[in-house]
Coordinates of C-alpha atoms and ligand atoms in Angstrom, one line a residue:
M124 CA -10.7 98.5 34.0
S125 CA -7.8 97.6 36.2
V126 CA -7.2 95.1 38.7
F127 CA -9.1 95.0 42.0
L128 CA -10.0 92.8 44.9
Q129 CA -13.6 91.5 44.8
P130 CA -14.8 90.2 48.1
L131 CA -16.9 87.1 48.0
S132 CA -20.0 86.6 50.1
D133 CA -21.3 83.0 50.7
P134 CA -22.8 81.3 53.7
V135 CA -19.9 78.8 53.8
L136 CA -17.4 81.6 54.2
T137 CA -19.5 83.1 57.0
Q138 CA -19.9 79.7 58.7
K139 CA -16.1 79.0 58.5
G140 CA -14.9 82.5 59.2
V141 CA -12.8 82.8 56.2
E142 CA -12.5 85.9 54.1
V143 CA -12.2 85.3 50.4
A144 CA -11.5 87.9 47.7
V145 CA -10.9 87.4 44.0
L146 CA -8.1 89.4 42.6
R147 CA -9.4 90.4 39.1
E148 CA -6.2 90.0 37.2
D149 CA -8.6 88.9 34.3
L150 CA -9.3 92.7 33.9
L151 CA -5.7 93.8 33.8
H152 CA -5.3 94.5 30.2
P153 CA -8.0 95.0 27.5
S154 CA -6.8 92.5 25.0
I155 CA -4.2 90.3 26.8
P156 CA -5.9 89.0 29.9
G157 CA -4.6 88.0 33.3
N158 CA -1.4 86.2 33.9
K159 CA -0.5 86.0 30.3
W160 CA 0.0 89.7 30.1
R161 CA 2.1 89.6 33.3
K162 CA 4.2 86.9 31.7
L163 CA 4.6 88.7 28.5
K164 CA 5.4 92.2 29.7
Y165 CA 9.0 92.0 30.3
N166 CA 9.5 89.6 27.4
I167 CA 7.8 92.2 25.0
R168 CA 10.3 94.9 26.5
A169 CA 13.2 92.5 25.8
A170 CA 12.0 91.8 22.3
Q171 CA 11.8 95.6 21.7
E172 CA 15.2 96.1 23.0
Q173 CA 16.6 93.4 20.8
Q174 CA 14.7 95.0 17.9
A175 CA 13.1 91.7 17.3
Q176 CA 10.4 91.5 14.5
T177 CA 8.7 88.3 15.0
L178 CA 7.4 86.6 18.2
I179 CA 7.6 82.8 17.9
T180 CA 5.8 80.5 20.2
F181 CA 4.2 77.1 20.9
G182 CA 0.9 75.9 22.2
G183 CA -2.2 73.7 21.9
A184 CA -5.1 74.6 19.6
F185 CA -7.0 76.2 22.4
S186 CA -4.2 77.8 24.2
N187 CA -4.7 81.2 26.1
H188 CA -1.0 81.7 25.6
I189 CA -1.3 81.5 21.8
A190 CA -4.2 84.0 21.9
A191 CA -2.2 86.4 24.2
V192 CA 0.8 86.3 22.0
A193 CA -1.2 87.0 18.9
A194 CA -2.8 90.0 20.7
A195 CA 0.4 91.3 22.0
G196 CA 2.1 91.2 18.5
Q197 CA -0.7 93.1 17.1
E198 CA -0.7 95.6 19.8
Y199 CA 3.1 96.0 20.0
G200 CA 4.0 95.8 16.2
F201 CA 5.5 92.4 16.0
A202 CA 4.8 89.7 13.5
T203 CA 3.7 86.5 15.2
L204 CA 4.3 82.9 14.4
G205 CA 2.5 80.2 16.4
Y206 CA 3.5 76.5 16.3
I207 CA 0.5 74.6 17.1
R208 CA 0.4 70.9 18.5
G209 CA -1.5 68.6 16.3
E210 CA -3.0 68.8 12.8
E211 CA -4.8 71.7 11.3
I212 CA -8.5 71.4 11.8
L213 CA -10.8 73.5 9.6
P214 CA -12.8 75.6 10.3
L215 CA -10.3 77.0 12.8
N216 CA -11.6 76.9 16.4
P217 CA -12.5 80.3 18.0
T218 CA -8.9 80.5 19.7
L219 CA -7.0 80.1 16.5
Q220 CA -9.4 82.2 14.5
Y221 CA -8.9 84.9 17.0
A222 CA -5.1 84.4 16.6
T223 CA -5.0 84.6 12.9
G224 CA -7.4 87.6 13.0
C225 CA -4.6 89.3 15.0
G226 CA -2.3 88.5 12.3
M227 CA -0.6 85.4 13.6
E228 CA 0.8 82.8 11.2
L229 CA 0.1 79.3 12.2
R230 CA 2.2 76.2 11.6
Y231 CA 1.4 72.8 12.8
L232 CA 3.7 70.2 14.5
N233 CA 2.7 66.6 14.9
R234 CA 3.2 65.2 18.4
T235 CA 6.7 63.9 17.8
Q236 CA 8.0 67.2 16.4
Y237 CA 6.2 69.1 19.1
R238 CA 8.0 67.1 21.8
L239 CA 11.4 68.5 20.3
R240 CA 10.2 72.0 20.8
N241 CA 12.9 72.8 23.4
D242 CA 15.5 70.9 21.5
L243 CA 18.5 73.2 20.6
Q244 CA 18.8 72.2 17.0
F245 CA 15.1 72.3 16.4
R246 CA 14.9 75.7 17.9
A247 CA 17.8 77.0 15.7
E248 CA 15.7 75.8 12.6
I249 CA 12.7 77.6 13.9
E250 CA 14.6 80.7 14.5
K251 CA 15.7 80.6 11.0
A252 CA 12.1 80.6 9.9
A253 CA 11.5 84.3 10.7
P254 CA 13.4 87.5 10.5
K255 CA 14.7 88.7 13.8
P256 CA 12.9 86.2 15.9
Y257 CA 12.1 86.4 19.7
L258 CA 11.2 82.8 21.0
L259 CA 8.8 82.4 23.8
P260 CA 8.5 79.1 25.4
E261 CA 5.3 77.1 25.6
G262 CA 3.0 78.8 28.1
G263 CA 5.3 81.8 28.2
T264 CA 7.2 80.6 31.2
N265 CA 10.8 82.0 31.6
L266 CA 12.5 84.2 34.1
L267 CA 11.1 87.4 32.7
A268 CA 7.7 86.0 33.0
V269 CA 8.5 85.2 36.7
K270 CA 9.5 88.8 37.1
G271 CA 6.2 90.0 35.6
C272 CA 4.3 87.8 37.9
T273 CA 6.1 89.1 41.1
E274 CA 4.1 92.4 40.4
I275 CA 0.8 90.5 41.2
V276 CA 2.0 90.5 44.8
Y277 CA 3.6 93.9 44.8
E278 CA 0.5 95.5 43.6
L279 CA -1.7 93.9 46.3
T280 CA -2.1 96.6 48.9
Q281 CA -4.6 94.9 51.3
P282 CA -3.4 92.4 54.0
W283 CA -3.6 88.7 53.1
D284 CA -2.6 85.5 54.7
V285 CA -3.1 83.0 51.8
L286 CA -2.8 83.5 48.1
C287 CA -4.3 80.8 45.8
V288 CA -3.4 80.4 42.1
A289 CA -4.1 77.9 39.2
A290 CA -1.0 76.3 37.7
G291 CA -0.2 75.1 34.3
T292 CA 3.5 75.4 33.7
G293 CA 3.9 77.0 37.3
G294 CA 5.4 80.1 36.0
T295 CA 2.8 82.4 37.6
L296 CA 3.0 80.5 40.9
A297 CA 6.8 80.8 40.9
G298 CA 6.5 84.6 40.3
I299 CA 4.0 84.9 43.2
V300 CA 6.2 82.9 45.6
A301 CA 9.2 85.0 44.4
G302 CA 7.1 88.2 45.0
A303 CA 5.9 87.2 48.4
K304 CA 9.4 86.9 49.7
G305 CA 8.6 84.3 52.4
K306 CA 5.6 86.1 53.5
G307 CA 2.2 84.4 53.9
S308 CA 1.4 81.1 52.4
I309 CA 0.8 80.3 48.7
L310 CA -1.3 77.5 47.3
G311 CA -0.9 76.3 43.6
F312 CA -3.6 74.3 42.0
P313 CA -2.3 72.3 39.1
A314 CA -4.8 72.0 36.1
L315 CA -3.1 68.8 35.1
K316 CA -3.3 65.4 36.4
G317 CA 0.0 64.4 38.2
G318 CA 0.6 67.9 39.1
E319 CA 3.4 66.9 41.6
F320 CA 5.8 67.3 38.7
L321 CA 5.5 71.1 39.1
Q322 CA 7.1 70.9 42.7
P323 CA 10.7 70.8 41.5
E324 CA 10.1 73.0 38.4
V325 CA 8.6 75.9 40.5
A326 CA 11.2 75.4 43.1
Q327 CA 13.9 75.7 40.4
L328 CA 12.2 78.9 38.8
V329 CA 12.0 80.6 42.3
Q330 CA 15.6 79.6 43.1
A331 CA 16.8 81.0 39.7
Y332 CA 14.9 84.2 40.1
T333 CA 15.5 85.0 43.8
G334 CA 18.4 82.9 44.9
Q335 CA 16.2 81.7 47.7
A336 CA 14.4 78.4 48.5
Y337 CA 11.2 79.6 50.0
Q338 CA 9.1 77.0 51.9
N339 CA 5.9 78.9 52.3
W340 CA 4.1 77.3 49.2
E341 CA 2.5 74.0 48.3
L342 CA 0.7 72.3 45.5
Q343 CA -2.9 71.1 45.9
T344 CA -2.8 68.3 43.3
G345 CA -6.3 66.9 43.9
Y346 CA -8.4 69.4 41.8
H347 CA -7.6 68.5 38.1
F348 CA -11.0 66.9 37.4
G349 CA -9.5 64.2 35.2
G350 CA -6.7 66.1 33.6
Y351 CA -5.9 69.1 31.6
A352 CA -8.9 70.6 29.8
K353 CA -11.2 67.9 31.2
H354 CA -14.1 68.4 33.5
T355 CA -16.9 66.8 35.5
P356 CA -20.5 67.8 35.6
E357 CA -19.8 68.8 39.2
L358 CA -17.0 71.3 38.0
L359 CA -19.5 72.9 35.5
T360 CA -22.1 73.2 38.1
F361 CA -19.8 74.9 40.4
I362 CA -18.7 77.4 37.7
Q363 CA -22.2 78.1 36.7
D364 CA -23.3 78.7 40.4
F365 CA -20.2 80.8 41.1
H366 CA -21.2 83.0 38.1
A367 CA -24.8 83.3 39.4
T368 CA -24.0 84.1 43.1
Q369 CA -20.7 86.2 42.7
G370 CA -21.1 87.6 39.1
I371 CA -17.6 86.4 38.2
L372 CA -17.1 84.2 35.2
L373 CA -14.4 81.7 35.8
D374 CA -12.7 79.6 33.1
P375 CA -13.0 75.8 32.8
V376 CA -9.3 74.9 32.5
Y377 CA -7.8 76.7 35.3
T378 CA -9.6 79.2 37.7
G379 CA -12.9 77.2 37.9
K380 CA -10.8 74.2 39.2
M381 CA -8.7 76.4 41.6
L382 CA -11.8 78.1 43.1
Y383 CA -13.6 74.8 43.5
G384 CA -10.5 73.7 45.4
V385 CA -10.6 76.8 47.5
F386 CA -14.1 76.2 48.6
D387 CA -13.5 72.4 49.1
L388 CA -10.5 73.2 51.4
I389 CA -12.5 75.8 53.3
M390 CA -15.4 73.2 53.9
Q391 CA -12.7 70.7 55.1
D392 CA -11.7 73.4 57.8
Y393 CA -8.2 73.6 56.0
F394 CA -7.8 77.2 57.0
T395 CA -8.0 78.7 60.5
R396 CA -10.9 81.1 61.3
G397 CA -10.0 84.7 60.5
T398 CA -7.9 83.7 57.4
K399 CA -7.8 86.3 54.7
L400 CA -7.4 84.5 51.4
V401 CA -6.9 86.0 48.0
A402 CA -7.8 83.9 44.9
V403 CA -6.0 85.2 41.8
H404 CA -8.4 85.2 38.7
T405 CA -5.8 84.6 36.0
G406 CA -8.3 85.1 33.1
G407 CA -8.7 82.5 30.5
Q408 CA -12.4 83.3 29.5
Q409 CA -11.5 83.4 25.9
G410 CA -11.3 79.6 26.0
W411 CA -15.0 79.1 26.6
A412 CA -16.1 79.4 23.0
G413 CA -13.8 76.7 21.8
Y414 CA -14.3 74.6 25.0
A415 CA -18.2 74.6 24.6
Q416 CA -17.8 73.7 20.9
R417 CA -15.3 70.8 21.7
Y418 CA -17.5 69.3 24.4
N419 CA -20.9 70.2 22.8
L420 CA -21.9 72.2 25.8
N421 CA -25.0 74.5 25.8
L422 CA -24.1 76.9 28.7
G423 CA -26.5 79.8 29.0
F424 CA -24.2 81.8 31.3
I425 CA -21.5 82.2 28.7
D426 CA -22.4 84.9 26.2
Ligands
PLP782 C1 -1.9 79.9 31.4 C2 -2.9 80.1 32.5 C3 -2.6 79.6 33.8 C4 -1.4 78.9 34.1 O1 -0.2 79.7 34.2 P1 1.2 79.1 34.3 O2 2.1 80.3 34.5 O3 1.5 78.4 33.2 O4 1.1 78.1 35.6 C5 -3.6 79.9 34.8 N1 -4.7 80.4 34.5 C6 -5.1 80.8 33.3 C7 -6.4 81.5 33.1 C8 -4.2 80.7 32.3 O5 -4.5 81.1 30.9

């Protein structure tokens, strides 16, 4: 399946006169969903050109990025090495089981070591750990990732006024801002508490990639639901209802929070009547199995 725009139908949207469609980026690639494939595409190409053998990266134990790099390594013929934050917990959670199943080697870093992950000396040591390495930062965000995410906008053929996207490191948001080239308005929904920190980081990525300081974007920092990978019963109910009414499974860490925010803003009359809004489904459904286990959730709507 490929990416398409799925229009939503909901009484609130009719009442407020806002058109919302979900851009199904989660269906972009069969094994590397959503924005993680957008972010990896040009990095994989660079790794191939450099004749790298091993993709090395970092992430938490439930990370969509770790799962995506493992799948990409298997598909494109690279060994993969994942540095995981925290101690090894056995049996491996579903994300790490999947990653090792794709052939990824896992190594664990305690929190102090993990904090040094971008330190040059530490990186040099890590690069020595594998033959012909290609290093991907945590979350996969670099300028090649930004380049890949500009294509989310380039491939949108229908008219839109507002683009909404969830943000972790902000790389996807930066790519969308870069790809929009000043057109429309773009809203980023940080999944972390204190998401204001992304403002300068996204601005810097956009500036570095485009040489421009676009002003047509903003962060909506009020929809973190307690912090990264945290939730409230209200959020889970929203995700469950959304699945039942729209037939789209959101993820609990990113896209559920973003779409909750989109509907909340619509109810507050944040958008003028007639606004055409596109919400980007960046994927992340692989995280449900581990998430449900971790919080002991019994959710009938996830199979
Ligand atoms: C990683 C991820 C994001 C965040 O992407 P960034 O580029 O780090 O902001 C959003 N949604 C999903 C589903 C993700 O897996």
